[in-house]
Amino acid sequence: MPKDTGGGRSAIRAFVAINLPDELMVKLKEVRDSLASSQKDVSWVRPGGIHLTLKFLGDIETEEVDKVAEALFLAATGIKAFTLKAEGVGVFPNLKSPRVIWVGIRESPELIRLQKNIDERLFESGFEKDDRPFHPHLTLARVKTPGAGRELGKRVEESKIDIDVDFKADYFVLFRSVLSPKGAEYTELRRFDLK
Ligand code: 3AM
């Protein structure tokens, strides 16, 4: 159920992302298995829930979905499908005390252009621009305590994981995210073709 935001209106948590092919999911699962520990303060994203986030919108009114979709449709216009490369494992903000473990996505002109278009079109529709630079990545895990992070940072540093997978981005998605103690559930609201 969408959240009631008062006055009879309801909100949903939304973000924009690129889906990953099964072949890459399998590889991400291997990375996860090679790094995973039983630490309770590390929360691993289930492989099917991993995606390349382009823009986080936060709570939007359900009535705004059409307006957002219009902006995203315009953002996609003129951008053809392109190839992305998933490579390397890294962390934010540093190996001593990582909060996020990720697989990197090599920056490409098309990806940067698409992300900029999305940011700008949504700004024209009244949403805030991202104030942080765009670092394309696939989040594998989030760390809740510094202690757990240190251990995992060491594993990342010592691991010899070799990930280098090309995949095609031929559409992107407006997702709805529902948070729960078991982790986030994502559902597709709209798809936007790149053609
Ligand atoms: O998959 P990643 O980690 O790249 O981190 C969240 C996730 O991206 C991000 O939105 C995506 C879907 O949940 N996210 C969540 N809260 C956020 C916030 N307050 C956020 N990004 C920016 N600001």
Short mmCIF file of C-alpha atoms and ligand atoms in Angstrom, two decimals:
data_model
loop_
_atom_site.label_atom_id
_atom_site.label_comp_id
_atom_site.label_asym_id
_atom_site.label_seq_id
_atom_site.Cartn_x
_atom_site.Cartn_y
_atom_site.Cartn_z
CA MET A 1 0.00 0.00 0.00
CA PRO A 2 1.33 3.49 -0.74
CA LYS A 3 2.06 5.55 2.37
CA ASP A 4 -0.60 8.05 3.43
CA THR A 5 1.06 11.47 3.41
CA GLY A 6 -1.91 13.25 4.91
CA GLY A 7 -4.74 15.09 3.23
CA GLY A 8 -5.76 11.87 1.49
CA ARG A 9 -2.58 11.83 -0.62
CA SER A 10 -0.20 8.89 -0.73
CA ALA A 11 3.51 8.54 -1.43
CA ILE A 12 5.83 5.88 -2.73
CA ARG A 13 9.60 5.59 -2.50
CA ALA A 14 11.00 5.65 -6.01
CA PHE A 15 14.28 5.44 -7.89
CA VAL A 16 15.53 5.02 -11.44
CA ALA A 17 17.89 2.18 -12.39
CA ILE A 18 19.20 -0.14 -15.07
CA ASN A 19 18.44 -3.86 -14.71
CA LEU A 20 21.21 -6.44 -14.98
CA PRO A 21 21.30 -9.58 -17.14
CA ASP A 22 21.20 -13.03 -15.52
CA GLU A 23 24.79 -13.74 -16.56
CA LEU A 24 26.00 -10.78 -14.50
CA MET A 25 23.76 -11.75 -11.57
CA VAL A 26 25.46 -15.16 -11.52
CA LYS A 27 28.86 -13.47 -11.44
CA LEU A 28 27.73 -11.12 -8.65
CA LYS A 29 26.57 -14.11 -6.66
CA GLU A 30 30.05 -15.64 -7.02
CA VAL A 31 31.60 -12.40 -5.76
CA ARG A 32 29.17 -12.36 -2.87
CA ASP A 33 29.91 -15.98 -1.99
CA SER A 34 33.64 -15.38 -2.05
CA LEU A 35 33.36 -12.40 0.31
CA ALA A 36 30.38 -13.34 2.42
CA SER A 37 30.80 -14.03 6.07
CA SER A 38 28.26 -14.76 8.73
CA GLN A 39 28.66 -11.28 10.22
CA LYS A 40 25.26 -10.12 11.33
CA ASP A 41 26.05 -6.45 10.79
CA VAL A 42 26.53 -6.83 7.06
CA SER A 43 23.46 -6.86 4.90
CA TRP A 44 23.94 -8.45 1.49
CA VAL A 45 21.61 -7.42 -1.32
CA ARG A 46 20.00 -10.54 -2.79
CA PRO A 47 21.45 -10.91 -6.33
CA GLY A 48 18.05 -10.41 -8.01
CA GLY A 49 17.74 -7.07 -6.19
CA ILE A 50 21.00 -5.61 -7.51
CA HIS A 51 20.77 -2.88 -10.16
CA LEU A 52 22.62 0.16 -11.42
CA THR A 53 20.97 3.14 -9.74
CA LEU A 54 20.84 6.29 -11.86
CA LYS A 55 18.74 8.51 -9.60
CA PHE A 56 17.14 8.18 -6.18
CA LEU A 57 13.90 10.14 -5.93
CA GLY A 58 12.82 9.33 -2.40
CA ASP A 59 9.15 9.71 -1.57
CA ILE A 60 6.99 10.95 -4.42
CA GLU A 61 3.23 11.42 -4.48
CA THR A 62 1.48 8.64 -6.40
CA GLU A 63 -0.11 11.41 -8.48
CA GLU A 64 3.40 12.45 -9.56
CA VAL A 65 4.25 9.12 -11.21
CA ASP A 66 2.95 10.22 -14.61
CA LYS A 67 4.91 13.48 -14.43
CA VAL A 68 8.07 11.57 -13.50
CA ALA A 69 7.45 9.09 -16.32
CA GLU A 70 7.08 11.95 -18.81
CA ALA A 71 10.43 13.42 -17.67
CA LEU A 72 12.12 10.01 -17.94
CA PHE A 73 10.66 9.43 -21.39
CA LEU A 74 12.19 12.75 -22.50
CA ALA A 75 15.49 11.84 -20.82
CA ALA A 76 15.65 8.64 -22.90
CA THR A 77 14.90 10.37 -26.18
CA GLY A 78 17.84 10.28 -28.56
CA ILE A 79 19.89 7.82 -26.50
CA LYS A 80 20.48 4.49 -28.18
CA ALA A 81 21.15 1.21 -26.38
CA PHE A 82 24.77 1.01 -25.24
CA THR A 83 27.22 -1.42 -23.68
CA LEU A 84 28.27 -1.25 -20.04
CA LYS A 85 31.17 -2.98 -18.36
CA ALA A 86 31.05 -4.29 -14.79
CA GLU A 87 34.57 -4.48 -13.44
CA GLY A 88 36.35 -4.72 -10.12
CA VAL A 89 35.20 -4.78 -6.53
CA GLY A 90 35.49 -1.73 -4.29
CA VAL A 91 34.11 0.02 -1.25
CA PHE A 92 32.74 3.38 -0.09
CA PRO A 93 34.25 5.34 1.60
CA ASN A 94 37.51 3.45 2.37
CA LEU A 95 38.85 -0.05 3.03
CA LYS A 96 39.50 0.65 6.73
CA SER A 97 35.87 1.41 7.45
CA PRO A 98 33.71 0.51 4.46
CA ARG A 99 29.98 1.18 4.55
CA VAL A 100 29.15 -0.10 1.07
CA ILE A 101 30.74 -2.95 -0.92
CA TRP A 102 30.27 -2.66 -4.67
CA VAL A 103 31.16 -3.88 -8.12
CA GLY A 104 32.22 -0.99 -10.33
CA ILE A 105 30.70 0.09 -13.61
CA ARG A 106 33.10 1.65 -16.07
CA GLU A 107 32.00 5.18 -16.92
CA SER A 108 30.94 5.59 -20.52
CA PRO A 109 29.85 8.74 -22.38
CA GLU A 110 26.36 7.29 -23.00
CA LEU A 111 25.87 6.38 -19.35
CA ILE A 112 26.97 9.83 -18.18
CA ARG A 113 24.71 11.47 -20.75
CA LEU A 114 21.73 9.37 -19.72
CA GLN A 115 22.26 10.07 -16.02
CA LYS A 116 22.63 13.82 -16.70
CA ASN A 117 19.51 13.84 -18.88
CA ILE A 118 17.54 12.13 -16.12
CA ASP A 119 18.80 14.55 -13.48
CA GLU A 120 18.03 17.57 -15.67
CA ARG A 121 14.61 16.46 -16.89
CA LEU A 122 13.55 15.63 -13.36
CA PHE A 123 14.88 19.00 -12.17
CA GLU A 124 12.66 20.68 -14.76
CA SER A 125 9.79 18.72 -13.23
CA GLY A 126 10.52 20.07 -9.78
CA PHE A 127 12.88 17.44 -8.29
CA GLU A 128 16.20 18.26 -6.68
CA LYS A 129 19.43 17.69 -8.56
CA ASP A 130 21.92 15.18 -7.18
CA ASP A 131 24.48 17.11 -5.19
CA ARG A 132 26.91 14.18 -5.08
CA PRO A 133 28.95 13.19 -8.15
CA PHE A 134 27.69 10.11 -9.98
CA HIS A 135 29.85 7.04 -9.22
CA PRO A 136 28.22 4.19 -11.15
CA HIS A 137 28.30 1.02 -9.09
CA LEU A 138 26.34 -2.08 -8.13
CA THR A 139 25.82 -2.26 -4.37
CA LEU A 140 26.53 -5.78 -3.08
CA ALA A 141 26.37 -5.14 0.65
CA ARG A 142 25.81 -2.46 3.25
CA VAL A 143 27.72 -2.49 6.51
CA LYS A 144 26.04 -1.46 9.73
CA THR A 145 28.99 -1.30 12.12
CA PRO A 146 32.66 -0.23 11.70
CA GLY A 147 33.89 -3.55 13.16
CA ALA A 148 32.07 -5.61 10.56
CA GLY A 149 33.31 -3.23 7.87
CA ARG A 150 36.95 -3.62 8.84
CA GLU A 151 36.78 -7.41 8.49
CA LEU A 152 35.05 -7.17 5.13
CA GLY A 153 37.42 -4.44 3.91
CA LYS A 154 40.30 -6.82 4.61
CA ARG A 155 38.59 -9.54 2.58
CA VAL A 156 38.06 -7.18 -0.34
CA GLU A 157 41.69 -6.08 -0.19
CA GLU A 158 42.99 -9.64 -0.09
CA SER A 159 40.58 -11.15 -2.56
CA LYS A 160 41.63 -11.83 -6.11
CA ILE A 161 38.20 -11.52 -7.60
CA ASP A 162 38.31 -10.91 -11.29
CA ILE A 163 35.08 -9.52 -12.62
CA ASP A 164 34.86 -8.14 -16.12
CA VAL A 165 31.43 -8.52 -17.73
CA ASP A 166 30.01 -6.53 -20.62
CA PHE A 167 26.25 -6.10 -20.82
CA LYS A 168 23.77 -4.16 -22.87
CA ALA A 169 21.65 -1.35 -21.46
CA ASP A 170 18.65 -1.14 -23.76
CA TYR A 171 16.11 0.20 -21.26
CA PHE A 172 15.90 1.65 -17.80
CA VAL A 173 13.24 1.45 -15.14
CA LEU A 174 11.33 3.61 -12.70
CA PHE A 175 11.23 1.41 -9.60
CA ARG A 176 9.17 1.49 -6.48
CA SER A 177 11.00 0.45 -3.31
CA VAL A 178 9.24 -0.89 -0.25
CA LEU A 179 11.45 -1.18 2.82
CA SER A 180 10.95 -3.97 5.30
CA PRO A 181 13.04 -5.67 8.01
CA LYS A 182 13.77 -8.44 5.47
CA GLY A 183 15.26 -5.94 3.02
CA ALA A 184 13.90 -3.76 0.24
CA GLU A 185 11.36 -5.09 -2.27
CA TYR A 186 11.56 -3.50 -5.70
CA THR A 187 8.77 -3.39 -8.26
CA GLU A 188 8.90 -1.96 -11.75
CA LEU A 189 6.51 0.93 -12.34
CA ARG A 190 7.55 1.89 -15.88
CA ARG A 191 10.17 0.94 -18.47
CA PHE A 192 11.88 3.36 -20.86
CA ASP A 193 13.48 1.97 -24.01
CA LEU A 194 16.80 3.25 -25.32
CA LYS A 195 16.54 3.06 -29.09
O1 3AM B 1 21.70 0.28 -5.29
P1 3AM B 1 22.32 1.55 -4.80
O2 3AM B 1 22.97 1.39 -3.47
O3 3AM B 1 23.20 2.20 -5.80
O4 3AM B 1 21.47 3.22 -1.99
C1 3AM B 1 20.15 3.16 -2.50
C2 3AM B 1 20.05 2.35 -3.76
O5 3AM B 1 21.13 2.58 -4.60
C3 3AM B 1 19.74 4.52 -2.99
O6 3AM B 1 18.67 4.26 -3.90
C4 3AM B 1 18.83 2.96 -4.45
C5 3AM B 1 17.56 2.17 -4.27
O7 3AM B 1 17.22 2.09 -2.94
N1 3AM B 1 19.29 5.38 -1.90
C6 3AM B 1 18.53 5.04 -0.85
N2 3AM B 1 18.34 6.11 -0.05
C7 3AM B 1 19.01 7.14 -0.62
C8 3AM B 1 19.20 8.51 -0.28
N3 3AM B 1 18.63 9.04 0.80
C9 3AM B 1 19.64 6.67 -1.79
N4 3AM B 1 20.38 7.45 -2.58
C10 3AM B 1 20.53 8.75 -2.19
N5 3AM B 1 19.95 9.27 -1.09
#
